[in-house]
Amino acid sequence: MAAPSGAASCEDFAEFQELLRVMRTIDDRIVHELNTTIPTASFVGKIDAGQTCKELYQSLMDAHSSRERIIKNCIAQTSSVVKTLREEREKAQDDVALLKQLRKEQTKLKLMQSELNVEEVVNDRSWKVFNERCRIHYKPPKSQ
């Protein structure tokens, strides 16, 4: 369930969203992952649940930080484009095409900012499920 390692394209919002969707696979499948890897009471001796939970914890941490980094990077890039377009707009107030481009970029920026909220919800859900199933087997470092 490794996340894509390629750089995010911030120009096309649909492509940006698709990248995040693919990167959220680990969060979407966490219940299945825990059900198939964390043993029930009758199978406790056959699988090292502590190690499994530790590995899943690290995978979640890596996925969450990668997505947050990509989202914030795209927000910064798009904010820069919006700032540049605003400055150009100040100089050429009659340019309708420039205004249209500025509005398009502002909308994209708002959508990207809303992805931070989506990310928070996805992460909270994953940590809740993780803690319900792994709290007995693995205690994560206090950073989370």
PDB file of N, CA and C in Angstrom, residues 14-86:
ATOM      1  N   ALA A  14      -8.180  18.161 -10.889  1.00  0.00           N
ATOM      2  CA  ALA A  14      -8.686  16.784 -10.990  1.00  0.00           C
ATOM      3  C   ALA A  14      -7.541  15.782 -10.825  1.00  0.00           C
ATOM      4  N   GLU A  15      -6.403  16.086 -11.415  1.00  0.00           N
ATOM      5  CA  GLU A  15      -5.224  15.215 -11.279  1.00  0.00           C
ATOM      6  C   GLU A  15      -4.726  15.220  -9.832  1.00  0.00           C
ATOM      7  N   PHE A  16      -4.733  16.387  -9.217  1.00  0.00           N
ATOM      8  CA  PHE A  16      -4.344  16.542  -7.820  1.00  0.00           C
ATOM      9  C   PHE A  16      -5.254  15.696  -6.922  1.00  0.00           C
ATOM     10  N   GLN A  17      -6.556  15.779  -7.158  1.00  0.00           N
ATOM     11  CA  GLN A  17      -7.522  15.005  -6.376  1.00  0.00           C
ATOM     12  C   GLN A  17      -7.346  13.505  -6.584  1.00  0.00           C
ATOM     13  N   GLU A  18      -7.079  13.104  -7.804  1.00  0.00           N
ATOM     14  CA  GLU A  18      -6.871  11.685  -8.102  1.00  0.00           C
ATOM     15  C   GLU A  18      -5.639  11.165  -7.363  1.00  0.00           C
ATOM     16  N   LEU A  19      -4.574  11.950  -7.346  1.00  0.00           N
ATOM     17  CA  LEU A  19      -3.367  11.564  -6.620  1.00  0.00           C
ATOM     18  C   LEU A  19      -3.685  11.365  -5.141  1.00  0.00           C
ATOM     19  N   LEU A  20      -4.430  12.282  -4.554  1.00  0.00           N
ATOM     20  CA  LEU A  20      -4.799  12.145  -3.143  1.00  0.00           C
ATOM     21  C   LEU A  20      -5.676  10.919  -2.920  1.00  0.00           C
ATOM     22  N   ARG A  21      -6.593  10.663  -3.850  1.00  0.00           N
ATOM     23  CA  ARG A  21      -7.466   9.485  -3.724  1.00  0.00           C
ATOM     24  C   ARG A  21      -6.628   8.214  -3.685  1.00  0.00           C
ATOM     25  N   VAL A  22      -5.663   8.118  -4.575  1.00  0.00           N
ATOM     26  CA  VAL A  22      -4.793   6.939  -4.614  1.00  0.00           C
ATOM     27  C   VAL A  22      -3.962   6.855  -3.328  1.00  0.00           C
ATOM     28  N   MET A  23      -3.472   7.999  -2.877  1.00  0.00           N
ATOM     29  CA  MET A  23      -2.649   8.015  -1.665  1.00  0.00           C
ATOM     30  C   MET A  23      -3.456   7.707  -0.406  1.00  0.00           C
ATOM     31  N   ARG A  24      -4.771   7.873  -0.473  1.00  0.00           N
ATOM     32  CA  ARG A  24      -5.623   7.595   0.693  1.00  0.00           C
ATOM     33  C   ARG A  24      -6.062   6.136   0.757  1.00  0.00           C
ATOM     34  N   THR A  25      -5.561   5.318  -0.127  1.00  0.00           N
ATOM     35  CA  THR A  25      -5.929   3.898  -0.150  1.00  0.00           C
ATOM     36  C   THR A  25      -5.667   3.234   1.194  1.00  0.00           C
ATOM     37  N   ILE A  26      -4.535   3.524   1.820  1.00  0.00           N
ATOM     38  CA  ILE A  26      -4.217   2.903   3.109  1.00  0.00           C
ATOM     39  C   ILE A  26      -5.277   3.251   4.150  1.00  0.00           C
ATOM     40  N   ASP A  27      -5.771   4.479   4.119  1.00  0.00           N
ATOM     41  CA  ASP A  27      -6.802   4.886   5.071  1.00  0.00           C
ATOM     42  C   ASP A  27      -8.143   4.244   4.738  1.00  0.00           C
ATOM     43  N   ASP A  28      -8.445   4.131   3.454  1.00  0.00           N
ATOM     44  CA  ASP A  28      -9.705   3.520   3.034  1.00  0.00           C
ATOM     45  C   ASP A  28      -9.767   2.040   3.396  1.00  0.00           C
ATOM     46  N   ARG A  29      -8.623   1.402   3.436  1.00  0.00           N
ATOM     47  CA  ARG A  29      -8.586  -0.052   3.668  1.00  0.00           C
ATOM     48  C   ARG A  29      -8.105  -0.443   5.058  1.00  0.00           C
ATOM     49  N   ILE A  30      -8.057   0.509   5.973  1.00  0.00           N
ATOM     50  CA  ILE A  30      -7.487   0.212   7.284  1.00  0.00           C
ATOM     51  C   ILE A  30      -8.277  -0.849   8.043  1.00  0.00           C
ATOM     52  N   VAL A  31      -9.593  -0.820   7.968  1.00  0.00           N
ATOM     53  CA  VAL A  31     -10.399  -1.820   8.682  1.00  0.00           C
ATOM     54  C   VAL A  31     -10.087  -3.209   8.143  1.00  0.00           C
ATOM     55  N   HIS A  32     -10.063  -3.348   6.826  1.00  0.00           N
ATOM     56  CA  HIS A  32      -9.725  -4.637   6.216  1.00  0.00           C
ATOM     57  C   HIS A  32      -8.310  -5.062   6.613  1.00  0.00           C
ATOM     58  N   GLU A  33      -7.382  -4.128   6.556  1.00  0.00           N
ATOM     59  CA  GLU A  33      -5.987  -4.419   6.913  1.00  0.00           C
ATOM     60  C   GLU A  33      -5.892  -4.931   8.349  1.00  0.00           C
ATOM     61  N   LEU A  34      -6.570  -4.270   9.259  1.00  0.00           N
ATOM     62  CA  LEU A  34      -6.538  -4.689  10.657  1.00  0.00           C
ATOM     63  C   LEU A  34      -7.240  -6.027  10.858  1.00  0.00           C
ATOM     64  N   ASN A  35      -8.352  -6.236  10.177  1.00  0.00           N
ATOM     65  CA  ASN A  35      -9.069  -7.506  10.308  1.00  0.00           C
ATOM     66  C   ASN A  35      -8.243  -8.681   9.799  1.00  0.00           C
ATOM     67  N   THR A  36      -7.450  -8.458   8.771  1.00  0.00           N
ATOM     68  CA  THR A  36      -6.672  -9.563   8.202  1.00  0.00           C
ATOM     69  C   THR A  36      -5.310  -9.745   8.859  1.00  0.00           C
ATOM     70  N   THR A  37      -4.830  -8.742   9.587  1.00  0.00           N
ATOM     71  CA  THR A  37      -3.486  -8.877  10.161  1.00  0.00           C
ATOM     72  C   THR A  37      -3.447  -8.969  11.678  1.00  0.00           C
ATOM     73  N   ILE A  38      -4.443  -8.447  12.360  1.00  0.00           N
ATOM     74  CA  ILE A  38      -4.463  -8.516  13.823  1.00  0.00           C
ATOM     75  C   ILE A  38      -5.275  -9.740  14.226  1.00  0.00           C
ATOM     76  N   PRO A  39      -4.651 -10.646  14.955  1.00  0.00           N
ATOM     77  CA  PRO A  39      -5.312 -11.913  15.276  1.00  0.00           C
ATOM     78  C   PRO A  39      -6.430 -11.770  16.305  1.00  0.00           C
ATOM     79  N   THR A  40      -7.368 -12.684  16.205  1.00  0.00           N
ATOM     80  CA  THR A  40      -8.397 -12.795  17.236  1.00  0.00           C
ATOM     81  C   THR A  40      -7.769 -13.542  18.409  1.00  0.00           C
ATOM     82  N   ALA A  41      -8.484 -13.650  19.502  1.00  0.00           N
ATOM     83  CA  ALA A  41      -7.941 -14.277  20.712  1.00  0.00           C
ATOM     84  C   ALA A  41      -7.431 -15.695  20.456  1.00  0.00           C
ATOM     85  N   SER A  42      -8.094 -16.450  19.587  1.00  0.00           N
ATOM     86  CA  SER A  42      -7.699 -17.838  19.347  1.00  0.00           C
ATOM     87  C   SER A  42      -6.413 -17.963  18.524  1.00  0.00           C
ATOM     88  N   PHE A  43      -6.001 -16.904  17.831  1.00  0.00           N
ATOM     89  CA  PHE A  43      -4.802 -16.962  16.995  1.00  0.00           C
ATOM     90  C   PHE A  43      -3.669 -16.069  17.509  1.00  0.00           C
ATOM     91  N   VAL A  44      -3.788 -15.614  18.750  1.00  0.00           N
ATOM     92  CA  VAL A  44      -2.826 -14.659  19.285  1.00  0.00           C
ATOM     93  C   VAL A  44      -1.378 -15.129  19.189  1.00  0.00           C
ATOM     94  N   GLY A  45      -1.095 -16.369  19.440  1.00  0.00           N
ATOM     95  CA  GLY A  45       0.281 -16.856  19.441  1.00  0.00           C
ATOM     96  C   GLY A  45       0.911 -16.989  18.068  1.00  0.00           C
ATOM     97  N   LYS A  46       0.122 -16.991  17.003  1.00  0.00           N
ATOM     98  CA  LYS A  46       0.641 -17.268  15.667  1.00  0.00           C
ATOM     99  C   LYS A  46       1.151 -16.032  14.932  1.00  0.00           C
ATOM    100  N   ILE A  47       0.711 -14.855  15.343  1.00  0.00           N
ATOM    101  CA  ILE A  47       1.093 -13.625  14.649  1.00  0.00           C
ATOM    102  C   ILE A  47       1.572 -12.608  15.677  1.00  0.00           C
ATOM    103  N   ASP A  48       2.631 -11.896  15.345  1.00  0.00           N
ATOM    104  CA  ASP A  48       3.140 -10.844  16.222  1.00  0.00           C
ATOM    105  C   ASP A  48       2.338  -9.567  15.971  1.00  0.00           C
ATOM    106  N   ALA A  49       1.256  -9.406  16.723  1.00  0.00           N
ATOM    107  CA  ALA A  49       0.366  -8.257  16.531  1.00  0.00           C
ATOM    108  C   ALA A  49       1.070  -6.946  16.842  1.00  0.00           C
ATOM    109  N   GLY A  50       1.974  -6.958  17.800  1.00  0.00           N
ATOM    110  CA  GLY A  50       2.715  -5.745  18.139  1.00  0.00           C
ATOM    111  C   GLY A  50       3.526  -5.236  16.963  1.00  0.00           C
ATOM    112  N   GLN A  51       4.226  -6.143  16.302  1.00  0.00           N
ATOM    113  CA  GLN A  51       5.033  -5.760  15.138  1.00  0.00           C
ATOM    114  C   GLN A  51       4.136  -5.314  13.982  1.00  0.00           C
ATOM    115  N   THR A  52       3.043  -6.029  13.779  1.00  0.00           N
ATOM    116  CA  THR A  52       2.106  -5.672  12.711  1.00  0.00           C
ATOM    117  C   THR A  52       1.535  -4.274  12.945  1.00  0.00           C
ATOM    118  N   CYS A  53       1.132  -3.986  14.173  1.00  0.00           N
ATOM    119  CA  CYS A  53       0.593  -2.660  14.497  1.00  0.00           C
ATOM    120  C   CYS A  53       1.666  -1.582  14.346  1.00  0.00           C
ATOM    121  N   LYS A  54       2.882  -1.906  14.734  1.00  0.00           N
ATOM    122  CA  LYS A  54       3.983  -0.941  14.598  1.00  0.00           C
ATOM    123  C   LYS A  54       4.210  -0.596  13.125  1.00  0.00           C
ATOM    124  N   GLU A  55       4.210  -1.613  12.270  1.00  0.00           N
ATOM    125  CA  GLU A  55       4.409  -1.389  10.832  1.00  0.00           C
ATOM    126  C   GLU A  55       3.254  -0.587  10.235  1.00  0.00           C
ATOM    127  N   LEU A  56       2.030  -0.913  10.647  1.00  0.00           N
ATOM    128  CA  LEU A  56       0.867  -0.175  10.160  1.00  0.00           C
ATOM    129  C   LEU A  56       0.912   1.276  10.646  1.00  0.00           C
ATOM    130  N   TYR A  57       1.317   1.468  11.886  1.00  0.00           N
ATOM    131  CA  TYR A  57       1.458   2.822  12.434  1.00  0.00           C
ATOM    132  C   TYR A  57       2.435   3.632  11.579  1.00  0.00           C
ATOM    133  N   GLN A  58       3.579   3.045  11.267  1.00  0.00           N
ATOM    134  CA  GLN A  58       4.580   3.756  10.470  1.00  0.00           C
ATOM    135  C   GLN A  58       4.057   4.048   9.065  1.00  0.00           C
ATOM    136  N   SER A  59       3.338   3.086   8.487  1.00  0.00           N
ATOM    137  CA  SER A  59       2.751   3.305   7.155  1.00  0.00           C
ATOM    138  C   SER A  59       1.747   4.454   7.176  1.00  0.00           C
ATOM    139  N   LEU A  60       0.915   4.491   8.209  1.00  0.00           N
ATOM    140  CA  LEU A  60      -0.059   5.577   8.335  1.00  0.00           C
ATOM    141  C   LEU A  60       0.641   6.925   8.516  1.00  0.00           C
ATOM    142  N   MET A  61       1.637   6.956   9.377  1.00  0.00           N
ATOM    143  CA  MET A  61       2.374   8.210   9.604  1.00  0.00           C
ATOM    144  C   MET A  61       3.000   8.706   8.303  1.00  0.00           C
ATOM    145  N   ASP A  62       3.637   7.796   7.567  1.00  0.00           N
ATOM    146  CA  ASP A  62       4.277   8.168   6.299  1.00  0.00           C
ATOM    147  C   ASP A  62       3.249   8.683   5.292  1.00  0.00           C
ATOM    148  N   ALA A  63       2.129   7.969   5.179  1.00  0.00           N
ATOM    149  CA  ALA A  63       1.085   8.362   4.225  1.00  0.00           C
ATOM    150  C   ALA A  63       0.492   9.720   4.589  1.00  0.00           C
ATOM    151  N   HIS A  64       0.206   9.912   5.867  1.00  0.00           N
ATOM    152  CA  HIS A  64      -0.390  11.175   6.302  1.00  0.00           C
ATOM    153  C   HIS A  64       0.559  12.345   6.081  1.00  0.00           C
ATOM    154  N   SER A  65       1.829  12.163   6.415  1.00  0.00           N
ATOM    155  CA  SER A  65       2.770  13.278   6.237  1.00  0.00           C
ATOM    156  C   SER A  65       3.021  13.559   4.757  1.00  0.00           C
ATOM    157  N   SER A  66       3.051  12.522   3.922  1.00  0.00           N
ATOM    158  CA  SER A  66       3.237  12.726   2.477  1.00  0.00           C
ATOM    159  C   SER A  66       2.076  13.513   1.888  1.00  0.00           C
ATOM    160  N   ARG A  67       0.867  13.125   2.241  1.00  0.00           N
ATOM    161  CA  ARG A  67      -0.303  13.825   1.705  1.00  0.00           C
ATOM    162  C   ARG A  67      -0.359  15.269   2.195  1.00  0.00           C
ATOM    163  N   GLU A  68      -0.081  15.465   3.466  1.00  0.00           N
ATOM    164  CA  GLU A  68      -0.105  16.830   3.997  1.00  0.00           C
ATOM    165  C   GLU A  68       0.941  17.697   3.294  1.00  0.00           C
ATOM    166  N   ARG A  69       2.118  17.147   3.073  1.00  0.00           N
ATOM    167  CA  ARG A  69       3.184  17.880   2.390  1.00  0.00           C
ATOM    168  C   ARG A  69       2.760  18.254   0.965  1.00  0.00           C
ATOM    169  N   ILE A  70       2.157  17.312   0.255  1.00  0.00           N
ATOM    170  CA  ILE A  70       1.709  17.566  -1.121  1.00  0.00           C
ATOM    171  C   ILE A  70       0.612  18.633  -1.142  1.00  0.00           C
ATOM    172  N   ILE A  71      -0.360  18.509  -0.249  1.00  0.00           N
ATOM    173  CA  ILE A  71      -1.457  19.481  -0.211  1.00  0.00           C
ATOM    174  C   ILE A  71      -0.911  20.880   0.086  1.00  0.00           C
ATOM    175  N   LYS A  72      -0.072  20.981   1.108  1.00  0.00           N
ATOM    176  CA  LYS A  72       0.464  22.296   1.479  1.00  0.00           C
ATOM    177  C   LYS A  72       1.358  22.871   0.381  1.00  0.00           C
ATOM    178  N   ASN A  73       2.104  22.014  -0.300  1.00  0.00           N
ATOM    179  CA  ASN A  73       2.941  22.468  -1.410  1.00  0.00           C
ATOM    180  C   ASN A  73       2.072  23.035  -2.536  1.00  0.00           C
ATOM    181  N   CYS A  74       1.007  22.326  -2.876  1.00  0.00           N
ATOM    182  CA  CYS A  74       0.117  22.802  -3.940  1.00  0.00           C
ATOM    183  C   CYS A  74      -0.610  24.080  -3.527  1.00  0.00           C
ATOM    184  N   ILE A  75      -0.979  24.187  -2.265  1.00  0.00           N
ATOM    185  CA  ILE A  75      -1.603  25.422  -1.783  1.00  0.00           C
ATOM    186  C   ILE A  75      -0.619  26.583  -1.928  1.00  0.00           C
ATOM    187  N   ALA A  76       0.629  26.353  -1.558  1.00  0.00           N
ATOM    188  CA  ALA A  76       1.645  27.410  -1.673  1.00  0.00           C
ATOM    189  C   ALA A  76       1.862  27.809  -3.133  1.00  0.00           C
ATOM    190  N   GLN A  77       1.950  26.809  -4.015  1.00  0.00           N
ATOM    191  CA  GLN A  77       2.146  27.101  -5.442  1.00  0.00           C
ATOM    192  C   GLN A  77       0.968  27.888  -6.006  1.00  0.00           C
ATOM    193  N   THR A  78      -0.228  27.429  -5.704  1.00  0.00           N
ATOM    194  CA  THR A  78      -1.426  28.084  -6.234  1.00  0.00           C
ATOM    195  C   THR A  78      -1.594  29.476  -5.632  1.00  0.00           C
ATOM    196  N   SER A  79      -1.259  29.640  -4.363  1.00  0.00           N
ATOM    197  CA  SER A  79      -1.309  30.963  -3.732  1.00  0.00           C
ATOM    198  C   SER A  79      -0.369  31.929  -4.436  1.00  0.00           C
ATOM    199  N   SER A  80       0.790  31.433  -4.806  1.00  0.00           N
ATOM    200  CA  SER A  80       1.766  32.254  -5.525  1.00  0.00           C
ATOM    201  C   SER A  80       1.217  32.685  -6.885  1.00  0.00           C
ATOM    202  N   VAL A  81       0.568  31.754  -7.580  1.00  0.00           N
ATOM    203  CA  VAL A  81      -0.040  32.070  -8.881  1.00  0.00           C
ATOM    204  C   VAL A  81      -1.136  33.121  -8.702  1.00  0.00           C
ATOM    205  N   VAL A  82      -1.971  32.953  -7.679  1.00  0.00           N
ATOM    206  CA  VAL A  82      -3.049  33.910  -7.412  1.00  0.00           C
ATOM    207  C   VAL A  82      -2.462  35.291  -7.115  1.00  0.00           C
ATOM    208  N   LYS A  83      -1.416  35.325  -6.318  1.00  0.00           N
ATOM    209  CA  LYS A  83      -0.773  36.604  -5.983  1.00  0.00           C
ATOM    210  C   LYS A  83      -0.249  37.289  -7.245  1.00  0.00           C
ATOM    211  N   THR A  84       0.425  36.520  -8.099  1.00  0.00           N
ATOM    212  CA  THR A  84       0.955  37.069  -9.350  1.00  0.00           C
ATOM    213  C   THR A  84      -0.171  37.590 -10.239  1.00  0.00           C
ATOM    214  N   LEU A  85      -1.240  36.810 -10.358  1.00  0.00           N
ATOM    215  CA  LEU A  85      -2.376  37.234 -11.181  1.00  0.00           C
ATOM    216  C   LEU A  85      -3.047  38.487 -10.620  1.00  0.00           C
ATOM    217  N   ARG A  86      -3.115  38.585  -9.298  1.00  0.00           N
ATOM    218  CA  ARG A  86      -3.689  39.792  -8.682  1.00  0.00           C
ATOM    219  C   ARG A  86      -2.850  41.022  -9.025  1.00  0.00           C
TER     220      ARG A  86
END
